[in-house]
Short mmCIF file of N, CA and C in Angstrom, two decimals:
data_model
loop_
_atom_site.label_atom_id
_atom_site.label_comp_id
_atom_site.label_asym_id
_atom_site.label_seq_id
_atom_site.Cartn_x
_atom_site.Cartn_y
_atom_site.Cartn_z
N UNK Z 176 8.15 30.47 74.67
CA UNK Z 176 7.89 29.53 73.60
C UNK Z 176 8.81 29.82 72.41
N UNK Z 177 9.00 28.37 71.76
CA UNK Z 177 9.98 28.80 70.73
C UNK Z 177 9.44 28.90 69.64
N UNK Z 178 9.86 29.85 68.88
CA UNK Z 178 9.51 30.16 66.91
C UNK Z 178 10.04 28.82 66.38
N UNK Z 179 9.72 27.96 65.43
CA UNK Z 179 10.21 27.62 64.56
C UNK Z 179 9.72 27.79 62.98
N UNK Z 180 10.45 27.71 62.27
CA UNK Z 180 10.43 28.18 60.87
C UNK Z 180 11.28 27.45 59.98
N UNK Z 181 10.98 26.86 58.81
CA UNK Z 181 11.52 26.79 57.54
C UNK Z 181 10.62 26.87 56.46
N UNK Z 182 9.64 26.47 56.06
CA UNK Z 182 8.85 26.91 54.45
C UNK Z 182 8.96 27.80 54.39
N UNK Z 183 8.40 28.76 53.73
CA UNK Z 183 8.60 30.20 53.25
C UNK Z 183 6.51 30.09 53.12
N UNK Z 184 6.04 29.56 52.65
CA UNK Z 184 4.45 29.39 52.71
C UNK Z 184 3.76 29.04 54.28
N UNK Z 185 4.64 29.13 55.23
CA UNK Z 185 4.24 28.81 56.20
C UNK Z 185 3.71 30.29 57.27
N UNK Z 186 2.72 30.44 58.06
CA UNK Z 186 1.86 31.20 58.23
C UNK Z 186 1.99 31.09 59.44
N UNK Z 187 2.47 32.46 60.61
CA UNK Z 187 2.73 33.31 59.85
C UNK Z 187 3.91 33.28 59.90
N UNK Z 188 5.03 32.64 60.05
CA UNK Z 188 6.37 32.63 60.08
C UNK Z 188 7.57 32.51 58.85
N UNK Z 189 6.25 32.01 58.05
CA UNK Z 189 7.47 31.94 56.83
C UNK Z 189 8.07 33.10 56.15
N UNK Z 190 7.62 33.99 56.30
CA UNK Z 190 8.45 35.08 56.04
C UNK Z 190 9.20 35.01 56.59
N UNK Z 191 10.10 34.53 57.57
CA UNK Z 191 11.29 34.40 58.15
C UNK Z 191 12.61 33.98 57.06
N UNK Z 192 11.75 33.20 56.72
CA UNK Z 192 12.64 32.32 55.26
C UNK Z 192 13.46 33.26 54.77
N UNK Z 193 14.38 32.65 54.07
CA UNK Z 193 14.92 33.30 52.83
C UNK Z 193 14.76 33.40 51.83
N UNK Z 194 13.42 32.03 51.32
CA UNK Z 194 12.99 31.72 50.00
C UNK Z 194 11.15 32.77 50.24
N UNK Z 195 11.32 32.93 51.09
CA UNK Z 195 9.90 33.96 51.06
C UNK Z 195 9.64 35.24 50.19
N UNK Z 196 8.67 35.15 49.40
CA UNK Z 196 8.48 36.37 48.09
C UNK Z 196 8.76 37.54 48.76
N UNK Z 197 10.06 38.36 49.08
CA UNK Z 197 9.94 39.56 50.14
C UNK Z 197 11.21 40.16 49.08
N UNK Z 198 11.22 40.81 48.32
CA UNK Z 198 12.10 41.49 47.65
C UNK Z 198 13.41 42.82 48.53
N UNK Z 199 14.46 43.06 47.86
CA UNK Z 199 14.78 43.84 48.84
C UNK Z 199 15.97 44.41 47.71
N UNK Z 200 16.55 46.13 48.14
CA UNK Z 200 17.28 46.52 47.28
C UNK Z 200 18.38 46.74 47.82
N UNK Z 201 19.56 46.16 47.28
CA UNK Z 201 20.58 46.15 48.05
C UNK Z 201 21.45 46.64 46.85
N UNK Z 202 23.20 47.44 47.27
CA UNK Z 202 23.91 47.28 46.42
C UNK Z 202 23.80 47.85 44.91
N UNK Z 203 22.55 48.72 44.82
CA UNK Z 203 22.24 49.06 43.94
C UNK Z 203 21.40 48.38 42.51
N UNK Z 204 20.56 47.29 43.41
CA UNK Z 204 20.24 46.24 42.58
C UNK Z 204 18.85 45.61 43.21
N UNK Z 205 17.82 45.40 42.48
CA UNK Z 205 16.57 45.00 43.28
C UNK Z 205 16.36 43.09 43.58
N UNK Z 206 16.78 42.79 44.19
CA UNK Z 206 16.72 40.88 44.50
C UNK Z 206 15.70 40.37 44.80
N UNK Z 207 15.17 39.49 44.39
CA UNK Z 207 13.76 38.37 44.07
C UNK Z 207 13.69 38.49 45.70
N UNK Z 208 14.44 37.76 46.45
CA UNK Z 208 14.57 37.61 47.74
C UNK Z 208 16.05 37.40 48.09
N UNK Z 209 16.34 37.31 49.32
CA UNK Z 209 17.00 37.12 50.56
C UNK Z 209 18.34 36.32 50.27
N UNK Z 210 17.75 35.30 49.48
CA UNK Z 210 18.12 34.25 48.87
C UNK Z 210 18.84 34.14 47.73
N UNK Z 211 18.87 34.98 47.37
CA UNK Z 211 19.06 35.34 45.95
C UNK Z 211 20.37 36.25 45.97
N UNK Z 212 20.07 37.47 46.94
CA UNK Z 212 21.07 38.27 47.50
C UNK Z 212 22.60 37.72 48.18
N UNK Z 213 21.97 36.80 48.70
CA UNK Z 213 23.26 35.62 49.84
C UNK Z 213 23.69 35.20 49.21
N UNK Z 214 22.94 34.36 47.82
CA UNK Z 214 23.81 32.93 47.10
C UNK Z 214 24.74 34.12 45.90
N UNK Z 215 24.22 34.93 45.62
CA UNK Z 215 24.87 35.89 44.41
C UNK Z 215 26.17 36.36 45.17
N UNK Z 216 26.57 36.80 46.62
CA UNK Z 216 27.29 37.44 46.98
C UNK Z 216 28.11 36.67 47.19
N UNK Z 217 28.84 35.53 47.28
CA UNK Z 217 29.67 34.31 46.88
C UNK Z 217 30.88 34.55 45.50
N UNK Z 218 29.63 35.12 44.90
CA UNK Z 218 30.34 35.84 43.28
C UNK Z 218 30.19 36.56 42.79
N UNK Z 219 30.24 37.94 43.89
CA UNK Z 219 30.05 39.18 43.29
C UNK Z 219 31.04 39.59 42.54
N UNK Z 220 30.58 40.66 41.40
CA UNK Z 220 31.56 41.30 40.63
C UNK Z 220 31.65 40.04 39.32
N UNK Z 221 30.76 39.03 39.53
CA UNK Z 221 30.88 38.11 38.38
C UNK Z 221 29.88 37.94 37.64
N UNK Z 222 29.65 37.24 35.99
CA UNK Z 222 28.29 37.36 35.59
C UNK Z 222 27.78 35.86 36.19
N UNK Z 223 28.36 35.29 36.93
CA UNK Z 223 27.44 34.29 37.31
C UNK Z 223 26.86 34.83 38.63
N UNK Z 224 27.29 35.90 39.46
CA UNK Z 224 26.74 36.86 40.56
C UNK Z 224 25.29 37.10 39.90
N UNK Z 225 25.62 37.54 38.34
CA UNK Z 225 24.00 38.11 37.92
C UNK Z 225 22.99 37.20 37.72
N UNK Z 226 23.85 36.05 36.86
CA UNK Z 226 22.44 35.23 36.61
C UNK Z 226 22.19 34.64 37.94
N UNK Z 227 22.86 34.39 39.06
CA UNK Z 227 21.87 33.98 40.21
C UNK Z 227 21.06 35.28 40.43
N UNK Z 228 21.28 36.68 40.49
CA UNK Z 228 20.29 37.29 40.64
C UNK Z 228 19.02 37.54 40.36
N UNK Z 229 19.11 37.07 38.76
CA UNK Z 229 17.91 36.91 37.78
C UNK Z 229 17.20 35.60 37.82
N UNK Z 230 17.85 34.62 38.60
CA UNK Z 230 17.11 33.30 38.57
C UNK Z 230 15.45 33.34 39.02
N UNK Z 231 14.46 32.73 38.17
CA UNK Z 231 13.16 32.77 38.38
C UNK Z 231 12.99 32.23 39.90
N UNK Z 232 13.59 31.38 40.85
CA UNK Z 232 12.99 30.83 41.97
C UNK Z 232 14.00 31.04 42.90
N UNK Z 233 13.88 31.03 44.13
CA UNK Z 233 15.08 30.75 45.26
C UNK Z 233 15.74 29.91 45.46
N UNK Z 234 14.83 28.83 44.96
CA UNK Z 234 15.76 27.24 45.00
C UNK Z 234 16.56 27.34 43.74
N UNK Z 235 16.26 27.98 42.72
CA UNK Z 235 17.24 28.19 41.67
C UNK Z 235 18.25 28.99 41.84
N UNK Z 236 18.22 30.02 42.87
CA UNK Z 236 18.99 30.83 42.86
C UNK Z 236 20.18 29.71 43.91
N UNK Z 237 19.65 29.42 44.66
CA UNK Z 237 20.39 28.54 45.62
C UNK Z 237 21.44 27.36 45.24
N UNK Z 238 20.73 26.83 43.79
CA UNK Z 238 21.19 26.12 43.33
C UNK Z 238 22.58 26.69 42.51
N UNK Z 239 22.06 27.47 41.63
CA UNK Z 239 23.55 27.89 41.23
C UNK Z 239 24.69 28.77 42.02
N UNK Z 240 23.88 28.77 43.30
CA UNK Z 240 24.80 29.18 44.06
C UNK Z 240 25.58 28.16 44.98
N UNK Z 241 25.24 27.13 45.10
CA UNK Z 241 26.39 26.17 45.17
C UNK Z 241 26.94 25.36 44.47
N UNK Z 242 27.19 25.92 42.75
CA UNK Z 242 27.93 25.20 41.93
C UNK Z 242 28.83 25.11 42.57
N UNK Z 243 29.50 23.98 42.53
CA UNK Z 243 31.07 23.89 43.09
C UNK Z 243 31.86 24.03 41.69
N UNK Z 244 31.62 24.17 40.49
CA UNK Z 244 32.62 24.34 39.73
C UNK Z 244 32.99 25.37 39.10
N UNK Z 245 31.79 26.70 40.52
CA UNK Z 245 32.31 28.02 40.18
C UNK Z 245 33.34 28.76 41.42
N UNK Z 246 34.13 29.15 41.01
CA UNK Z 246 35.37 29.73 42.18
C UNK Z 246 34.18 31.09 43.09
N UNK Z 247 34.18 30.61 44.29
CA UNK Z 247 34.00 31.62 45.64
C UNK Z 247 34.59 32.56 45.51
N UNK Z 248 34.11 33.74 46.22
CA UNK Z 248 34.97 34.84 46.72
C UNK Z 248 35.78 34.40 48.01
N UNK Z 249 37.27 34.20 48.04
CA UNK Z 249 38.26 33.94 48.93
C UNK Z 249 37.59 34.03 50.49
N UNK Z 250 37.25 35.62 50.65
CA UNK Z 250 36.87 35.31 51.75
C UNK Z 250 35.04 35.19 52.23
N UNK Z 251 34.91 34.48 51.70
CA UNK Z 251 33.36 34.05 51.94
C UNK Z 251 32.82 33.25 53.33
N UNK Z 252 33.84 32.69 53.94
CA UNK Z 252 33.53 32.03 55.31
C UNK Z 252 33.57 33.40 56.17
N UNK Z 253 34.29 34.28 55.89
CA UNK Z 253 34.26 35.68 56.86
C UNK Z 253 33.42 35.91 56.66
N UNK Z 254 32.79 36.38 55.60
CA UNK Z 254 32.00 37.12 54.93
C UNK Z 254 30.31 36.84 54.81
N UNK Z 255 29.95 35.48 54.97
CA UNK Z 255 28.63 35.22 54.98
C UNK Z 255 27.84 35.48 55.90
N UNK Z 256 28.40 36.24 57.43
CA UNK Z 256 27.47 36.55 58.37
C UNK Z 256 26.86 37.81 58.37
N UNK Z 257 28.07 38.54 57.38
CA UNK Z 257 27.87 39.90 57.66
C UNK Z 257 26.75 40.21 56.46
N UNK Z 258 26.74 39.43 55.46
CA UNK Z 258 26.42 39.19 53.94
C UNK Z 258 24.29 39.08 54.75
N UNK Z 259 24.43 38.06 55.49
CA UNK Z 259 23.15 37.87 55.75
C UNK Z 259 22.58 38.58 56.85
N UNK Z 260 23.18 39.69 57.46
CA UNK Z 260 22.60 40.19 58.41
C UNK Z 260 22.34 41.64 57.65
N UNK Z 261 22.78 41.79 56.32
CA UNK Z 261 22.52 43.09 55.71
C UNK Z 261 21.59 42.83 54.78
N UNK Z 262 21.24 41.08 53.86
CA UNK Z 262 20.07 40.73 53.25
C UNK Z 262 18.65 40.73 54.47
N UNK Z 263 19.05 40.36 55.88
CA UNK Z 263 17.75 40.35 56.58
C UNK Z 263 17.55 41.40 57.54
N UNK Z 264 17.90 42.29 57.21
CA UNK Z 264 17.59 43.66 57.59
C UNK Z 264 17.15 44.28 56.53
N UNK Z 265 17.83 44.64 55.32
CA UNK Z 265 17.46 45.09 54.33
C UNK Z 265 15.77 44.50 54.15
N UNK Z 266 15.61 43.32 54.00
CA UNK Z 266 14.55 42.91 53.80
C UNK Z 266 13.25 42.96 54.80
N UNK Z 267 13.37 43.19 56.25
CA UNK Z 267 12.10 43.51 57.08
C UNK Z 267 12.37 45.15 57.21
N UNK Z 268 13.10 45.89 56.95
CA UNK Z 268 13.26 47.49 56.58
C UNK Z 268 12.02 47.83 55.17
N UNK Z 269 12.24 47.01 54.29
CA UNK Z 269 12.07 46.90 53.19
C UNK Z 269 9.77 46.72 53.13
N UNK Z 270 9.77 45.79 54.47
CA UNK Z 270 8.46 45.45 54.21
C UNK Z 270 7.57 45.85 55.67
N UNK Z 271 7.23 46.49 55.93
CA UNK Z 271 6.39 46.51 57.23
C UNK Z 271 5.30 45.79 57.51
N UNK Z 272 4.79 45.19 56.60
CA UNK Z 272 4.20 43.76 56.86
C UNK Z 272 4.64 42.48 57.76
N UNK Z 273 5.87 42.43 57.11
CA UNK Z 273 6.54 41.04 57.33
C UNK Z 273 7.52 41.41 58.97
N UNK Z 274 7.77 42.67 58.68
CA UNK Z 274 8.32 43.74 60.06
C UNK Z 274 7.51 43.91 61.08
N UNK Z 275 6.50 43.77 60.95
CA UNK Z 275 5.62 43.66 62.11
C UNK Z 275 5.09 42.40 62.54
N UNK Z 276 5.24 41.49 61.53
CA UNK Z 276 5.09 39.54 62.06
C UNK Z 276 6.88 39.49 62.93
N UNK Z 277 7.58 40.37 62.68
CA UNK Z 277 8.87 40.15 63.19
C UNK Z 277 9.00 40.52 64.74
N UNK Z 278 8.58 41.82 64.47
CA UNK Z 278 8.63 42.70 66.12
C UNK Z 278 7.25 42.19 66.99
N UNK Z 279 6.39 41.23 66.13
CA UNK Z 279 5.56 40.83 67.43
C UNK Z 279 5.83 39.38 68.00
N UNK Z 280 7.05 39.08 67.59
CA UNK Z 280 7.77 37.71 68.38
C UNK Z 280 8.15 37.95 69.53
N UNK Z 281 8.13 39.57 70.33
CA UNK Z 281 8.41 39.67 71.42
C UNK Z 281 10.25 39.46 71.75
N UNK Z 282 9.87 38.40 72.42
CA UNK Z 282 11.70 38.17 73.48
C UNK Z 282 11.77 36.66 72.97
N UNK Z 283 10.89 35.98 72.12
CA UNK Z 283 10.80 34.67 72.06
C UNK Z 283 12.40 34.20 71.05
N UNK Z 284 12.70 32.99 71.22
CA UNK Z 284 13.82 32.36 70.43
C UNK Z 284 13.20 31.91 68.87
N UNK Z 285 14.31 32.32 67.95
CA UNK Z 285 13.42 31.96 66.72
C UNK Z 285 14.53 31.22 66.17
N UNK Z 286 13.95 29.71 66.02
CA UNK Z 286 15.04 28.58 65.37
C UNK Z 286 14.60 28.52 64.08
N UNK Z 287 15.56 27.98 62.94
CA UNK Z 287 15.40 27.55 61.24
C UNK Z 287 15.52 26.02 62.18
N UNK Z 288 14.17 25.84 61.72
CA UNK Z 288 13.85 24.08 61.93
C UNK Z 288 14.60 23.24 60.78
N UNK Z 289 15.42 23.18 60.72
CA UNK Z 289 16.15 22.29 59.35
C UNK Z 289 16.96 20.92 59.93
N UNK Z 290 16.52 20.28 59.35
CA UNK Z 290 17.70 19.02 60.04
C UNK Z 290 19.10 19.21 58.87
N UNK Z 291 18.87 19.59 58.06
CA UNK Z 291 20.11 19.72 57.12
C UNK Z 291 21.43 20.84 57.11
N UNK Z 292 20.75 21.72 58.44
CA UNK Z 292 21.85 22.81 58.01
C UNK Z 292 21.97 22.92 59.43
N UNK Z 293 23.37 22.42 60.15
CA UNK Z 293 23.87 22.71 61.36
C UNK Z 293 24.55 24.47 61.61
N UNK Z 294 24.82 25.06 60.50
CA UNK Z 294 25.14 26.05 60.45
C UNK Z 294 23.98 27.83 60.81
N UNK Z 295 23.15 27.18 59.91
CA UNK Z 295 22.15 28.39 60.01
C UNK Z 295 21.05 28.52 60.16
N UNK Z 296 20.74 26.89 60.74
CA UNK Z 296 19.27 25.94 61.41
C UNK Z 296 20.05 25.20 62.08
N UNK Z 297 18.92 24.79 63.29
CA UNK Z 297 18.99 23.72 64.31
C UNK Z 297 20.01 22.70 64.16
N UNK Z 298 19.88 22.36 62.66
CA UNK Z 298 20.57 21.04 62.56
C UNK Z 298 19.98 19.52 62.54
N UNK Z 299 20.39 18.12 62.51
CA UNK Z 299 19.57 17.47 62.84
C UNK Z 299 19.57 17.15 64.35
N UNK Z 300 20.94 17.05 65.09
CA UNK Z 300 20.69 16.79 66.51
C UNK Z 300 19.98 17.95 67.25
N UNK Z 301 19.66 19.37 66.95
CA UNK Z 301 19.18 20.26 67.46
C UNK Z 301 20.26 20.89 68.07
N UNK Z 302 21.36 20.90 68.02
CA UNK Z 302 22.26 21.83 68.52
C UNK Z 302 23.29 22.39 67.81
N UNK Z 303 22.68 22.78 66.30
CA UNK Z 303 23.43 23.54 65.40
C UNK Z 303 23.52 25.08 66.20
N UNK Z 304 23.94 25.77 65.22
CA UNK Z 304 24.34 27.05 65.56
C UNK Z 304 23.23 28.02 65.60
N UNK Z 305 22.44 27.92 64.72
CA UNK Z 305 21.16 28.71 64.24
C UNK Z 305 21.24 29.74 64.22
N UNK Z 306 22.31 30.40 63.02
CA UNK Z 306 23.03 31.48 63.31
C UNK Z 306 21.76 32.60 62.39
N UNK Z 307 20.80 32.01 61.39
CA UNK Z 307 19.79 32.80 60.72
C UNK Z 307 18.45 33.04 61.73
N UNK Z 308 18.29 32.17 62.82
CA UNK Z 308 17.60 32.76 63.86
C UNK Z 308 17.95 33.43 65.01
N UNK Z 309 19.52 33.46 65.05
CA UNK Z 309 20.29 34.52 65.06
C UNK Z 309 20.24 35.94 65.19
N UNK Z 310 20.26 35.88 63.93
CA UNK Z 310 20.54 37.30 63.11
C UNK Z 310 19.15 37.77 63.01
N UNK Z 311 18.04 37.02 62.75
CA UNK Z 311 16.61 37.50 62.56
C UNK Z 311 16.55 37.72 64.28
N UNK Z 312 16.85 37.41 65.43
CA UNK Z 312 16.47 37.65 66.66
C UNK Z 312 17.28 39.32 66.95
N UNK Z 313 18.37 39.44 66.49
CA UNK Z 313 19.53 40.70 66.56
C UNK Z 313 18.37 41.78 65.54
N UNK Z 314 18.12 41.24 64.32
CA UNK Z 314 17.94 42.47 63.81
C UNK Z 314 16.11 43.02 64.21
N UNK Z 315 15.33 41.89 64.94
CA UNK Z 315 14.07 42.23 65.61
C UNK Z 315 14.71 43.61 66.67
N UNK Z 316 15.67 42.86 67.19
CA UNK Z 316 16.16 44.31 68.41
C UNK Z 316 16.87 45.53 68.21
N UNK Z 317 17.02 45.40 66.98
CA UNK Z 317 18.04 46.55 66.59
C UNK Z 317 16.70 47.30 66.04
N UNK Z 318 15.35 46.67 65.08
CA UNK Z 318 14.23 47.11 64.61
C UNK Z 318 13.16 47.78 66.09
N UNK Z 319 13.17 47.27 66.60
CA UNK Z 319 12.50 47.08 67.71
C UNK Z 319 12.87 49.17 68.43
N UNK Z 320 14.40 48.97 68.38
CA UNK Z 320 15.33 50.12 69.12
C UNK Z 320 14.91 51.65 68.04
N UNK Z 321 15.10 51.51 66.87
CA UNK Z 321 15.33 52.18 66.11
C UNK Z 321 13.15 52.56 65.97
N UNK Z 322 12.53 52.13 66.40
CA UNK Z 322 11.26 52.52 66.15
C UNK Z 322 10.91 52.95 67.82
N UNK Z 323 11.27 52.40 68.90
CA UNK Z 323 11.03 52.82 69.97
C UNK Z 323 11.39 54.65 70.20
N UNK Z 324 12.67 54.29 69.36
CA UNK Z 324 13.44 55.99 69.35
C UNK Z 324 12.75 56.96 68.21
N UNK Z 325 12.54 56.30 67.47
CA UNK Z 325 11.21 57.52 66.37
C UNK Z 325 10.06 57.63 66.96
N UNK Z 326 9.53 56.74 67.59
CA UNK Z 326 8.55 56.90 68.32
C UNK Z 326 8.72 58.08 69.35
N UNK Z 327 9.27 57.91 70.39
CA UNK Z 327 10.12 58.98 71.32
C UNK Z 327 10.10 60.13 70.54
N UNK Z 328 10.52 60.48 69.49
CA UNK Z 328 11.26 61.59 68.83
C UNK Z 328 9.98 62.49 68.37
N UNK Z 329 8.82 61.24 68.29
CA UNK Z 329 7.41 62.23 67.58
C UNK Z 329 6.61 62.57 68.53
N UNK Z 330 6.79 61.70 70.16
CA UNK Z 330 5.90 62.49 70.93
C UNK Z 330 6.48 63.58 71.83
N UNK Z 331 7.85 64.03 71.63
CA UNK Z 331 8.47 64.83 72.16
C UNK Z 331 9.40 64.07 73.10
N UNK Z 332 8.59 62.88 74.05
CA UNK Z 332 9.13 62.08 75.20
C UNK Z 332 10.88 62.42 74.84
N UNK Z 333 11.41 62.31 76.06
CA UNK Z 333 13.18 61.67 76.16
C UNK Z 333 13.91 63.00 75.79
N UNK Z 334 13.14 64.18 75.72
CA UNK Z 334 13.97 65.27 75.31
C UNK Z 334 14.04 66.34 76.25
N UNK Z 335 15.25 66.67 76.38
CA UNK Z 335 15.94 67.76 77.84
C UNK Z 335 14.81 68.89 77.68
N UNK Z 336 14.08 69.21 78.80
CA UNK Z 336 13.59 70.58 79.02
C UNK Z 336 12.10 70.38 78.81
N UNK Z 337 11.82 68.91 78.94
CA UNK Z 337 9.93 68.59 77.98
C UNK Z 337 9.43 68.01 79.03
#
């Protein structure tokens, strides 16, 4: 069965979101959310980097993060996958709440139901890229790996001579 997700108030999946109240510290800096982190990193090293950081909402932050009449960081088309796979890790690292609505999706596919964004949701024909259910499916398994092996490590299991 498939996940789908876009509100951020949506139960229990919206924590998937990016606009979901899930704070996270990245970079040396504490971010509202997810959202906030992604649209700021467009213009890092700038003070308009900050005030999207400080923006009261996600949709605000979002918003001034696609001013078009502020200059990008050059390489930002490289750069936005790697940008969001370190905001959505950082952020279910960050919460074991929302980390455990994550790792109990199992093996299932998790789509951003959006008809507006062919890039990082479904899309409207349904055959966008869905590169943020993606990255939330990669970093369930990388979460998934990294607790299977602490686990291992505390009951002795997997170790030469035990």
């Amino acid at each position: 069965m498939t996940i789908y997700f876009y509100g951020a108030d949506e139960i229990p999946h919206g924590c998937f979101s990016n606009f979901s109240d899930h704070g996270l510290d990245l970079d040396g800096h504490w971010w509202p959310t997810s959202e906030h982190y992604f649209q700021a990193q467009k213009f890092i090293g700038t003070r308009h980097a900050d005030l999207i950081r400080r923006a009261r909402t996600p949709l605000r932050a979002a918003e001034l993060g696609r001013d078009p009449s502020k200059p990008m960081r050059r390489d930002w088309e490289r750069a936005k996958d790697d940008v969001m796979r370190r905001a959505v890790a950082a952020k279910f690292l960050t919460h074991a709440d929302i980390r455990g609505i994550l790792l109990s999706t199992g093996d299932e596919e998790i789509v951003e139901d959006t008809t507006a964004d062919h890039y990082w949701g479904r899309g409207s024909t349904g055959s966008g890229k869905n590169m943020l259910g993606r990255i939330l499916m990669r970093t369930r398994g990388r979460l998934r790996a990294e607790f299977d092996e602490a686990s291992e490590a505390r009951s002795g299991s997997g170790r030469p001579g035990r």
